[in-house]
XYZ file of C-alpha atoms in Angstrom:
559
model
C -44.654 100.346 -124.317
C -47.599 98.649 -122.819
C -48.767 98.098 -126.339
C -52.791 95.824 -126.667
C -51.476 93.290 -128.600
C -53.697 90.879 -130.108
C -52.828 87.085 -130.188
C -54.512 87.132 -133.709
C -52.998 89.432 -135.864
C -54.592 88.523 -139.097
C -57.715 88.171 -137.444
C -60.488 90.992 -138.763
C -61.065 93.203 -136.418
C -63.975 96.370 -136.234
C -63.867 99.324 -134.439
C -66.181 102.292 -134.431
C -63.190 104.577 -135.292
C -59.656 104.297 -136.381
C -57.255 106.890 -135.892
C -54.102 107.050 -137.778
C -51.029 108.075 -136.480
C -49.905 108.782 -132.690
C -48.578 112.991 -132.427
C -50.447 115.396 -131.372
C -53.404 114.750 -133.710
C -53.785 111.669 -133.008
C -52.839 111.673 -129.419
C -55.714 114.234 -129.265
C -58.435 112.832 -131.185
C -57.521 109.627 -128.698
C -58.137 111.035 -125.343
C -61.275 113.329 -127.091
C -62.925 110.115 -127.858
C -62.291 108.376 -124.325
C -63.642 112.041 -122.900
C -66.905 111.410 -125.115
C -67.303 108.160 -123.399
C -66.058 106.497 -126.784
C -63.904 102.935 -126.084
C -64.344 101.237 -129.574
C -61.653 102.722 -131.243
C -58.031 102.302 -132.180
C -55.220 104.371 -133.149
C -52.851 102.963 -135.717
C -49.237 103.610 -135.548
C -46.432 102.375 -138.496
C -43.584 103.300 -135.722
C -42.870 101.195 -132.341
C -43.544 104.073 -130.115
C -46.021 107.091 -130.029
C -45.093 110.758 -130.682
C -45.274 111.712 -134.355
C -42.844 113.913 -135.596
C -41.365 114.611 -132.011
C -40.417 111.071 -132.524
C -38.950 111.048 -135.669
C -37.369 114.499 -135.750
C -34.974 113.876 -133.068
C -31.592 115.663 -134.854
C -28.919 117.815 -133.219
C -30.319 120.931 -131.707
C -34.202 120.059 -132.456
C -36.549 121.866 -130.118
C -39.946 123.601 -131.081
C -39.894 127.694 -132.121
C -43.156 128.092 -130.171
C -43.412 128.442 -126.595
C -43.931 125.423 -124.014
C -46.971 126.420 -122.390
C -49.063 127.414 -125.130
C -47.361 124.010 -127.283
C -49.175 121.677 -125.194
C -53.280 120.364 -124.596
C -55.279 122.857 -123.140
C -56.909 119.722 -120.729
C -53.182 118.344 -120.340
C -51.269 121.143 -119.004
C -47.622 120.631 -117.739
C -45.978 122.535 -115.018
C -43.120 121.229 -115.537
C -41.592 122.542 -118.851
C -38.080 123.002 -118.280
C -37.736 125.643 -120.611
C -39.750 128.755 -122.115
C -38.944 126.717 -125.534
C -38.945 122.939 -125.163
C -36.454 120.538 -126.810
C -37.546 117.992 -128.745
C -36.976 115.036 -125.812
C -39.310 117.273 -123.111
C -41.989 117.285 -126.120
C -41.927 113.398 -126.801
C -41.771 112.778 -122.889
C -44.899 115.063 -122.556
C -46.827 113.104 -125.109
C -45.748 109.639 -123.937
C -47.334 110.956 -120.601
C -50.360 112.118 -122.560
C -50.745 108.517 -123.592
C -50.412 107.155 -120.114
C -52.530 109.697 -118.459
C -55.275 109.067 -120.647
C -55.286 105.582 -120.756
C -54.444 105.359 -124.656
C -51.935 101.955 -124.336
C -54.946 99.865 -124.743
C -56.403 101.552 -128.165
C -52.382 101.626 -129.592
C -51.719 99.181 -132.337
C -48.110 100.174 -132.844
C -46.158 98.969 -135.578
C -49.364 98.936 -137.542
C -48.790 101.015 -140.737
C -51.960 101.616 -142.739
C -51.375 100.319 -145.967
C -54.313 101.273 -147.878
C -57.971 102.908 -146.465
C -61.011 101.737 -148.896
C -64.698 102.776 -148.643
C -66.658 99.986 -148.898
C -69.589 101.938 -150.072
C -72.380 98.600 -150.233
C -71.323 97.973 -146.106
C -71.149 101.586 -145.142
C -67.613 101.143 -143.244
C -63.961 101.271 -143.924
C -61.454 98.490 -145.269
C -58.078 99.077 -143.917
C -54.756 97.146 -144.813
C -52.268 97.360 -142.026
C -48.937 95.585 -141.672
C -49.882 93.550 -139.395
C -53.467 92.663 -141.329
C -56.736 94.045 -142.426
C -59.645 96.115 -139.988
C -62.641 97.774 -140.716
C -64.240 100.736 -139.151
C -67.077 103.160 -139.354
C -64.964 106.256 -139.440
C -61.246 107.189 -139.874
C -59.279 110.079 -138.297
C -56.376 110.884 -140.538
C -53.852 112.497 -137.994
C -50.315 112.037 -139.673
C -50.212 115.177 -140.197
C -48.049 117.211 -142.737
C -44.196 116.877 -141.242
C -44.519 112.676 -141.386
C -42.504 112.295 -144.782
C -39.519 113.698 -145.399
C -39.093 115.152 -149.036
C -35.865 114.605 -150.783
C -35.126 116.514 -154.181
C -33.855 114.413 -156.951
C -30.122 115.271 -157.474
C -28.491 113.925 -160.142
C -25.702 111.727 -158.951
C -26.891 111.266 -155.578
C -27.090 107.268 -155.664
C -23.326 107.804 -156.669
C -21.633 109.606 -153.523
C -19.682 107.503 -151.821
C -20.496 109.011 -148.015
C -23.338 109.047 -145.547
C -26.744 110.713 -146.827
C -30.011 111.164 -144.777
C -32.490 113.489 -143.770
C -33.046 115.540 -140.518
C -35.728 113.719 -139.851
C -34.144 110.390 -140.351
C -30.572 111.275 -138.256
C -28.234 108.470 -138.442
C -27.044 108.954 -134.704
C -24.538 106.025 -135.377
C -22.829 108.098 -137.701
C -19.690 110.279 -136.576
C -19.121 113.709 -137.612
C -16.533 114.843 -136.173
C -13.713 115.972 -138.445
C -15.759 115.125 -141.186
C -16.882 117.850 -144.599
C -20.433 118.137 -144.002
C -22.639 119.680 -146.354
C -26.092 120.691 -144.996
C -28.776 121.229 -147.822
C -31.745 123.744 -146.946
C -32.029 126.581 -144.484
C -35.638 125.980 -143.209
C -36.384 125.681 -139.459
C -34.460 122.570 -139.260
C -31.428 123.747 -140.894
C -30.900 126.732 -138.804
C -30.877 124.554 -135.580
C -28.851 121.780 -137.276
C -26.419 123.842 -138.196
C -24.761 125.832 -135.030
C -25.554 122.041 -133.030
C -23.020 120.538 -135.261
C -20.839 123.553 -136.609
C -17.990 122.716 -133.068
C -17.140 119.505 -134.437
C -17.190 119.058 -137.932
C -13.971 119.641 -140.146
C -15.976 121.995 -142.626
C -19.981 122.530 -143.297
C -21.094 123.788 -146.312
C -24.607 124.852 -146.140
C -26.230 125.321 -149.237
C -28.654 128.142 -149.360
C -31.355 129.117 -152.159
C -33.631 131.103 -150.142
C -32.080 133.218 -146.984
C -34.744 132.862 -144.069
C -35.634 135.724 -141.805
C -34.502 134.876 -138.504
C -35.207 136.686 -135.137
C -33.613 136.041 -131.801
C -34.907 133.335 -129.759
C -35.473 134.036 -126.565
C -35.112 131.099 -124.305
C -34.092 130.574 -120.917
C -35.152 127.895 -118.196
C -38.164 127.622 -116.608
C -37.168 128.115 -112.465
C -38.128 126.056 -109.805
C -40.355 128.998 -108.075
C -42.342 129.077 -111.268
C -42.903 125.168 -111.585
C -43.639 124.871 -107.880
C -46.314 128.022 -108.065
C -48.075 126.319 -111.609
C -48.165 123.229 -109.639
C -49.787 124.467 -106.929
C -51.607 127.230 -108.313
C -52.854 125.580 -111.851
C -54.875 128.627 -112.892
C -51.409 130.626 -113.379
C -50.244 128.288 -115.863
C -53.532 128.791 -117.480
C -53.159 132.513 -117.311
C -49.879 131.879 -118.617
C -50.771 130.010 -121.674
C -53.867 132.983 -122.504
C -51.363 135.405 -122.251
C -49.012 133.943 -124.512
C -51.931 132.792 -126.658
C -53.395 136.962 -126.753
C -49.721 137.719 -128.054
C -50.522 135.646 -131.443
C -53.621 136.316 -131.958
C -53.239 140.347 -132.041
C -49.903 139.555 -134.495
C -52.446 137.590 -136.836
C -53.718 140.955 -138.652
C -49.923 142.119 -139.970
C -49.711 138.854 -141.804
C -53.362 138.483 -143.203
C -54.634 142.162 -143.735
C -52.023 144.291 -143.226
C -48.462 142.859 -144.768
C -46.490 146.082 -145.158
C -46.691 146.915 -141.435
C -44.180 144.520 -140.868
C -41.113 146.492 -141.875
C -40.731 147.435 -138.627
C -40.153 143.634 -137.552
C -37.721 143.201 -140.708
C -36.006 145.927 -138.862
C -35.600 144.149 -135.695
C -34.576 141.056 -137.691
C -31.877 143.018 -140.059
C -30.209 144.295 -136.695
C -30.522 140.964 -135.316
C -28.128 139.821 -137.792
C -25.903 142.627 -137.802
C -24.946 141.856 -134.599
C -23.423 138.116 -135.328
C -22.709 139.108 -138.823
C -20.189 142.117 -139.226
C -18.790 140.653 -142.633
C -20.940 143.085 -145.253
C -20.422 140.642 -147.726
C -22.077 137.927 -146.104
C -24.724 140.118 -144.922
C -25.676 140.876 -147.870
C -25.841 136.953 -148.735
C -27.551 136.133 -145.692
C -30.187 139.249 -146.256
C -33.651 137.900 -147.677
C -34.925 140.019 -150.603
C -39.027 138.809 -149.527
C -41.586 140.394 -147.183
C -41.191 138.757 -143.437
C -43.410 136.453 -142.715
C -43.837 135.051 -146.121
C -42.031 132.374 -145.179
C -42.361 130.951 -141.790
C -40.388 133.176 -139.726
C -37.429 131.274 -137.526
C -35.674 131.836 -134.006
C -32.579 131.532 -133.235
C -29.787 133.314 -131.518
C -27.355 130.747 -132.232
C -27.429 130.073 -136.275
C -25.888 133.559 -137.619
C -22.642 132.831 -135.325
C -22.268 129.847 -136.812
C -22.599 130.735 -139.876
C -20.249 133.517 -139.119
C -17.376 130.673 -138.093
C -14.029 129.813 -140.168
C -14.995 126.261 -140.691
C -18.659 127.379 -142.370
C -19.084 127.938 -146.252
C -22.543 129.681 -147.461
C -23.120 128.705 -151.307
C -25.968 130.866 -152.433
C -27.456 128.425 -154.265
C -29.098 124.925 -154.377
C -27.652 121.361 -154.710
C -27.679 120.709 -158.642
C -25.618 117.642 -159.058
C -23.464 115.004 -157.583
C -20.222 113.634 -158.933
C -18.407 111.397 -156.595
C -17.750 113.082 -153.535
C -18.003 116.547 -155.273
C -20.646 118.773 -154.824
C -21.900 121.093 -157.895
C -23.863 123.672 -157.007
C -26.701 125.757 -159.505
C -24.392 128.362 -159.564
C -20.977 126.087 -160.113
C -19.835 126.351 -157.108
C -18.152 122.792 -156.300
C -17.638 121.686 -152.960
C -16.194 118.357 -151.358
C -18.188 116.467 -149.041
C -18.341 113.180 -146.089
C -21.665 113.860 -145.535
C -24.941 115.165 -146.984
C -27.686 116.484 -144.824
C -31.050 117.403 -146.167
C -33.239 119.787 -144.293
C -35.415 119.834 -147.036
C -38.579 119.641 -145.677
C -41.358 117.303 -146.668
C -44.446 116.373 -148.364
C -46.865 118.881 -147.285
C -49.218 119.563 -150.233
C -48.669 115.985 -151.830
C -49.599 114.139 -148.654
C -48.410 110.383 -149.977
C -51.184 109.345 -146.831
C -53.721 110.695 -149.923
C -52.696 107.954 -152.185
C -53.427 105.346 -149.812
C -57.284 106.423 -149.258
C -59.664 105.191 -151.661
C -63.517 106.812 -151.711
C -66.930 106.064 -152.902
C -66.268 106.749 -156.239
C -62.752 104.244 -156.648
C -60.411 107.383 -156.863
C -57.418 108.230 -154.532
C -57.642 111.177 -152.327
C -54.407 112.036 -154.244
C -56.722 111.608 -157.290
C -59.489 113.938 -156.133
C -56.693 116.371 -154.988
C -54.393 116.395 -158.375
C -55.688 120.316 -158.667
C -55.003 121.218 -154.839
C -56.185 120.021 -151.622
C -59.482 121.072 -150.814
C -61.628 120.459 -147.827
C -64.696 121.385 -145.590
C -63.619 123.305 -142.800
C -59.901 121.302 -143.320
C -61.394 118.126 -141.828
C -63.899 116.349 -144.730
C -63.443 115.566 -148.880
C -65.843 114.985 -151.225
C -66.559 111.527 -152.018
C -64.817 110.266 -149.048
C -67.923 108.983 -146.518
C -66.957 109.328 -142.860
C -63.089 110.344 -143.468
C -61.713 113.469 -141.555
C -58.550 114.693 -140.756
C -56.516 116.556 -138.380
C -54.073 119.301 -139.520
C -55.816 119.252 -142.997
C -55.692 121.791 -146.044
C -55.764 125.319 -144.892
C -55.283 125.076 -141.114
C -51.580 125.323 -140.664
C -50.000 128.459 -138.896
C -47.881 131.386 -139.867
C -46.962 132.367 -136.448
C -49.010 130.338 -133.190
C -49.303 126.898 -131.925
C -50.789 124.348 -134.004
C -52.207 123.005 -130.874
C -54.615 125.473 -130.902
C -56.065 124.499 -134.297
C -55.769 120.718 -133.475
C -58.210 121.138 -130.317
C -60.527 123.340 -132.829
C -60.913 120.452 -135.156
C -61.332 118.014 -132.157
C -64.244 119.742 -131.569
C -65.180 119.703 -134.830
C -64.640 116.002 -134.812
C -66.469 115.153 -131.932
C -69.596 116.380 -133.130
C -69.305 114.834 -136.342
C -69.793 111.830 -134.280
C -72.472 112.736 -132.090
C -74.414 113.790 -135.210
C -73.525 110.292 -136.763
C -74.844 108.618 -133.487
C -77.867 110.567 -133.661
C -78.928 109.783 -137.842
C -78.404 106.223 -136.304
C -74.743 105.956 -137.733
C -73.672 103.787 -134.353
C -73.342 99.954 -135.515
C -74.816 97.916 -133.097
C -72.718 94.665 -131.788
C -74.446 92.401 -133.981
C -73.833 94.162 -136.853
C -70.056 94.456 -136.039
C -68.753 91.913 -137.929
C -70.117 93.045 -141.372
C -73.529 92.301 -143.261
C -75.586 95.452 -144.059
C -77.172 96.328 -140.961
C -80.142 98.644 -140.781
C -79.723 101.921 -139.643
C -76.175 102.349 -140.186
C -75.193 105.983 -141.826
C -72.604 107.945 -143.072
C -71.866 111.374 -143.778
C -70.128 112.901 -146.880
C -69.385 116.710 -147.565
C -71.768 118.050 -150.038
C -68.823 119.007 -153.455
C -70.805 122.536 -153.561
C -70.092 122.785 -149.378
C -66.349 122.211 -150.011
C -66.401 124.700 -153.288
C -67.629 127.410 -150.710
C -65.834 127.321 -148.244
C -62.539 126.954 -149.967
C -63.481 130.080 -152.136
C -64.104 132.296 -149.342
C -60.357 130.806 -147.614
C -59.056 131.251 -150.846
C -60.577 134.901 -151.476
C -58.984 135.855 -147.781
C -55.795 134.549 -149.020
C -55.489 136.977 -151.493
C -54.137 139.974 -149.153
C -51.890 137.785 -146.919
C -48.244 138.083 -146.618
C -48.110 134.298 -147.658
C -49.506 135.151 -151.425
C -48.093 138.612 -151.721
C -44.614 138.342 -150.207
C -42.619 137.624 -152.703
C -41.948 134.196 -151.799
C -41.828 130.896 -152.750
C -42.742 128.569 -149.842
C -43.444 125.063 -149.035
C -47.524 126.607 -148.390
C -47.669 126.883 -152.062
C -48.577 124.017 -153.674
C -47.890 123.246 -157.565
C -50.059 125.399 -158.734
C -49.576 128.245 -156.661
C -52.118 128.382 -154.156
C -51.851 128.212 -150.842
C -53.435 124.902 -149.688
C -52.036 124.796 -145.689
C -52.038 128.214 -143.895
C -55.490 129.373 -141.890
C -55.949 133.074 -142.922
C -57.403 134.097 -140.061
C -56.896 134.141 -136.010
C -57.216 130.674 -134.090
C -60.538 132.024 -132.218
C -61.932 132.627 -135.806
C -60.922 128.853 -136.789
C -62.358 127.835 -133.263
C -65.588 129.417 -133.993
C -66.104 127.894 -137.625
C -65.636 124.538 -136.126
C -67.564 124.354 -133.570
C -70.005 122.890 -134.479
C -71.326 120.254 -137.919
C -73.669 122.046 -139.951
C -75.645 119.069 -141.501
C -76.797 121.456 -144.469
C -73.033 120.783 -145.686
C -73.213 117.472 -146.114
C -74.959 114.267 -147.347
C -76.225 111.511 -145.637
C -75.985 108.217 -146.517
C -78.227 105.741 -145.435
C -77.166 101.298 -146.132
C -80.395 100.282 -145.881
C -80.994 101.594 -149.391
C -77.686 102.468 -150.326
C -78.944 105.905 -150.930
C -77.720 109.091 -150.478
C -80.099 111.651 -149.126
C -79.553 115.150 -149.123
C -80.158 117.792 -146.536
C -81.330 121.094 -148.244
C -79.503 123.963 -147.393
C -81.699 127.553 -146.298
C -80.453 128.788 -149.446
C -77.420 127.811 -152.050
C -74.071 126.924 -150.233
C -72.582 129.171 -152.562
C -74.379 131.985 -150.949
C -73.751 131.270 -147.623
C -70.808 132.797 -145.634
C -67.981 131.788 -143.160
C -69.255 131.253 -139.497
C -66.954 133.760 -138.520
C -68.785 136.550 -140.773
C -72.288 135.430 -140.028
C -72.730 136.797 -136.569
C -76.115 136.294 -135.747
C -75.584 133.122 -137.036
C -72.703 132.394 -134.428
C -75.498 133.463 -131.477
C -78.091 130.747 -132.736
C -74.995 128.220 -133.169
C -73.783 128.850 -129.631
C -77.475 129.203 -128.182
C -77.785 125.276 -129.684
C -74.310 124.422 -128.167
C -75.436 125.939 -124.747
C -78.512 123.432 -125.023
C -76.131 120.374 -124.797
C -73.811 121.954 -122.495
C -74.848 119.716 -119.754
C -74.122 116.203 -121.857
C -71.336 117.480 -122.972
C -69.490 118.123 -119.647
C -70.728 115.204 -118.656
C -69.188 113.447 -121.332
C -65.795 115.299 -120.832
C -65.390 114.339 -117.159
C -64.657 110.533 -118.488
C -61.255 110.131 -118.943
C-alpha cells in the first residue's frame, strides 16, 4: 500500500498530531494538514488498508443513498463517478486515490490500532498505545467516526446455533448462500440493500422486522461518457453540479427541523411507492410504518419492496428474541429455521467504544465523562480532554445530505484550532520533541460552561424536529432519550458556527506552570448565542477571517 514503515516499531515516536482512523475524516483532516503546510503528523489505522467504513462495509448490494458528486471532497472532485449513486467499490477506489493524490502514504501507520489515548497533563502531550507500540503527540484527531463498530444485540442462544453468523459489516464472502435459509435481522439502510442482492439465490430469507422503514425510490442510473468527458474538461460544471445538488438539501432541511407535519405529502409519495411492488394488502399493511417520515433516516431503494414481495421471502414483524439450535424464536413466537444469520443491526453510535479508550486530565474515560450523553463544543472538543477533537462528533450527523459537507466544516474548524495553538506558542520545538517540559508549550481545553451552552441551545432546537417528535425510536437517540448525533440545522448554518475558534470558549493551558489560564468571555457563556443567530457577530467573525485570507490561501496551495 506504500505504507512508511518504521524499522523500529517499539521505538517512541512524536508527532505534532495524530489522527485516528483513515475514511473520510481522517482522510480529510490528512490532506487539510499537508494544505496548512503541516508534515509532522500521522494517521493511525487498526486495518491494512485505508477507507473506513467503505472498507469494511463491503456486503452484497452496498452503495451510498446520497449522490456521487455531492459524496465526495469539495478540493477532490471526481469526474468520473460511474453512477448518480456510487457503489461501495467506486467510493473506496476514490479515497485510495485521495490518499495517493495527496501524498498521505508517508503519514499512514496502518495496522496500528490505538489501544489507549492518555493526557499526560505534567508534559502537555498525548500518550498513545498502538499495536505496534507507544507515540506521543501534541494533539489527536479522533476520525473513526460513528459506523466503525458493528453492534450486535445479545440473543439468547446465539453462541448455540450451529450455522454461519456475522454482521453486514463483517461479510464472510467465503461463505456460500446459495440454497441456503437465511435469516436477515434489521431493516435499516443496510438491510434493505442486503436483502433484494441476495433474495435470487438463497433457498428462503426471513427478514426479521421490528420497525418498518420508509423507503422512497432510488433513482439511479449511470453517469454517460458525454457527461464525464464535459466535467473533465469543463471542471466548473461538476462544481455547479455538486451546488445544485447541495441547494436541493439544504431547502429540504426546514420540513425536518421546523416544520415536521409538512411532510405528509412525501409519506404520500413513499406509500404509493410501495403500492406499486406491493399489491398484497396484507403485507402492506406490515410493511406500512406507523411514525412521521423522516424520523428515522429515510432509505432508497427501488429494488427492496420486490423482494420482499418474492415467494422465497418471509417478513416476521418482530425482533430476534431467542435462539434454540437452528430455530429461530421470534418476540412475537414466530419460529423460523435458519443456515445463516445476518445482522444489519447497526452499530455503536452513541456509546462510541473509541470513548473508553481516551483518558483526560482529570483520569476519567471519555466514556466516563459521557455516561449522561455525549456532549461537545461545536461536536469537535470535551471537557477535560486538552487538545482532543473529533470529526463526525455528537450532534453533527445528517437526516437527509452528505456528511461530507459537515466533515469539511469541522476541518475548518480544526485547522484553526491549530493555528490558534501555534500562535499561544502551543508548537513544540525539535528539541523539545522527545519529552521534558519545554517552555512555551500550550494546550487548549473547552471551558465545561462553553460545552453546557452550546449543547443547550442544539438541544433546545431539537425540540421541534421530526427526529424528537416523530414517533420514533432511532439509533439518534441515545439511552436516555436525547438526541446526541443529528445537526438541527442546514450544513451552511454548521459551516458558519465553525468557522472559526472562539478562544473565549476555552482554557488555555500553559506547562511552564502547569496552570490553566482562563480567557474571560464578553459576558457569561451561558448568555451568549449560536454563531448562526448572532449576525453581526458573523460580520466581525468573517471581517477577521478576511484579514488572514491571504495566509490562508497561501497555505492551501501546498499539497
Amino acid at each position: 500500500m506504500g505504507q512508511h514503515e518504521h524499522d523500529h516499531d517499539h521505538q517512541r515516536e512524536h508527532v505534532h498530531v495524530a489522527v485516528v482512523g483513515s475514511g473520510f475524516g481522517g482522510l480529510g483532516a490528512a490532506v487539510r494538514l499537508r494544505r496548512e503546510g503541516m508534515t509532522d503528523f500521522v494517521v493511525l489505522e487498526r486495518a491494512d488498508s485505508v477507507g473506513g467504513t467503505w472498507r469494511d462495509n463491503n456486503y452484497p448490494g452496498c452503495a451510498c443513498d446520497v449522490p456521487s458528486h455531492l459524496y465526495s471532497f469539495s478540493f477532490a472532485p471526481n469526474p468520473d463517478w460511474p453512477r448518480t449513486f456510487s457503489g461501495q467499490r467506486h467510493i473506496r477506489a476514490y479515497l485510495e486515490h485521495v490518499a495517493d493524490t495527496f501524498g498521505l502514504r508517508p503519514h499512514l501507520r496502518l495496522n496500528h490500532e490505538a489501544r489507549l489515548m492518555r493526557w499526560d497533563k505534567d508534559a502537555l502531550r498525548w500518550e498513545i498505545e498502538t499495536s505496534r507500540g507507544t507515540i506521543t503527540a501534541d494533539v489527536i484527531v479522533s476520525a473513526t467516526g460513528a459506523l466503525s463498530d458493528p453492534k450486535i444485540p445479545e440473543i439468547p442462544g446465539l453462541a448455540g446455533f450451529p450455522g454461519k453468523v456475522f454482521h453486514s459489516a463483517r461479510w464472510d464472502h467465503g461463505h456460500d448462500l446459495r440454497g441456503k435459509r437465511v435469516a436477515v435481522i434489521g431493516t435499516g439502510a443496510s438491510a434493505i440493500q442486503i436483502v433484494p442482492a441476495i433474495q435470487p439465490e438463497v433457498g428462503r430469507l426471513t427478514l426479521f422486522q421490528r420497525t418498518p422503514p420508509w423507503v422512497m425510490p432510488r433513482v439511479d442510473r449511470a453517469i454517460s461518457g458525454a457527461e464525464r468527458r464535459l466535467h473533465r474538461a469543463l471542471p466548473f460544471t461538476g462544481s455547479l453540479r455538486r451546488r445544485f445538488l447541495w441547494g436541493i438539501r439544504e431547502l429540504q432541511v426546514q420540513a425536518f427541523t421546523k416544520r415536521p407535519d409538512g411532510l405528509g405529502f412525501v409519506e404520500a409519495l413513499a406509500k404509493a411507492n410501495m403500492a406499486r411492488a406491493i399489491k398484497d394488502p396484507v403485507l402492506r399493511a406490515k410493511l406500512t410504518p406507523s411514525y412521521r417520515i423522516g424520523c428515522k433516516r429515510i432509505l432508497l431503494s427501488s429494488s427492496y419492496y420486490p423482494a420482499v414481495a418474492r415467494p422465497n421471502v418471509d417478513l416476521v414483524t418482530s425482533g430476534l428474541a431467542e435462539v434454540r439450535g437452528s430455530t429461530l424464536v421470534a418476540a412475537d413466537g414466530t419460529e423460523t429455521e435458519a443456515d445463516v444469520i445476518v445482522f444489519g443491526t447497526g452499530f455503536h453510535v452513541t456509546d462510541m467504544p473509541i470513548a473508553e479508550r481516551v483518558v483526560g486530565a482529570d483520569g476519567i474515560t471519555l466514556a466516563e465523562a459521557w455516561k449522561d450523553g455525549m456532549e461537545s463544543l461545536r461536536g469537535a472538543t470535551a471537557a477535560g480532554f486538552p487538545n482532543w477533537m473529533t470529526i463526525v462528533g455528537p450532534n453533527t450527523g445528517l437526516g437527509n445530505s452528505s456528511m461530507i459537507l459537515m466533515i469539511e466544516s469541522q476541518l475548518n474548524y480544526m485547522a484553526d484550532y491549530l493555528r490558534q495553538l501555534d500562535g499561544l506558542g502551543g508548537r513544540r520545538s525539535a528539541a523539545g520533541a522527545g519529552g521534558g517540559t519545554g517552555s512555551g508549550r500550550v494546550a487548549l481545553e473547552p471551558r465545561p460552561a462553553a460545552v453546557r451552552a452550546w449543547n443547550h441551545r442544539v438541544q433546545e432546537r431539537m425540540k421541534r424536529t421530526v427526529w424528537n417528535t416523530g414517533g420514533c425510536t432511532s439509533w439518534y437517540l441515545d439511552e436516555q432519550g436525547r438526541n446526541t448525533t443529528v445537526w438541527p440545522g442546514t450544513t451552511s448554518e454548521f459551516r458558519r458556527a465553525t468557522r472559526e475558534v472562539d478562544l473565549a470558549e476555552y482554557e488555555v493551558i500553559r506547562a511552564t506552570a502547569s496552570a490553566r489560564v482562563p480567557r474571560q468571555a464578553e459576558r457569561p457563556v451561558a448568555e451568549r448565542r449560536m454563531p448562526e443567530e448572532r449576525a453581526s457577530e458573523q460580520r466581525a467573525s468573517e471581517q477577521r477571517a478576511g484579514t488572514r485570507a491571504g495566509t490562508r490561501a497561501a497555505r492551501e496551495s501546498v499539497r
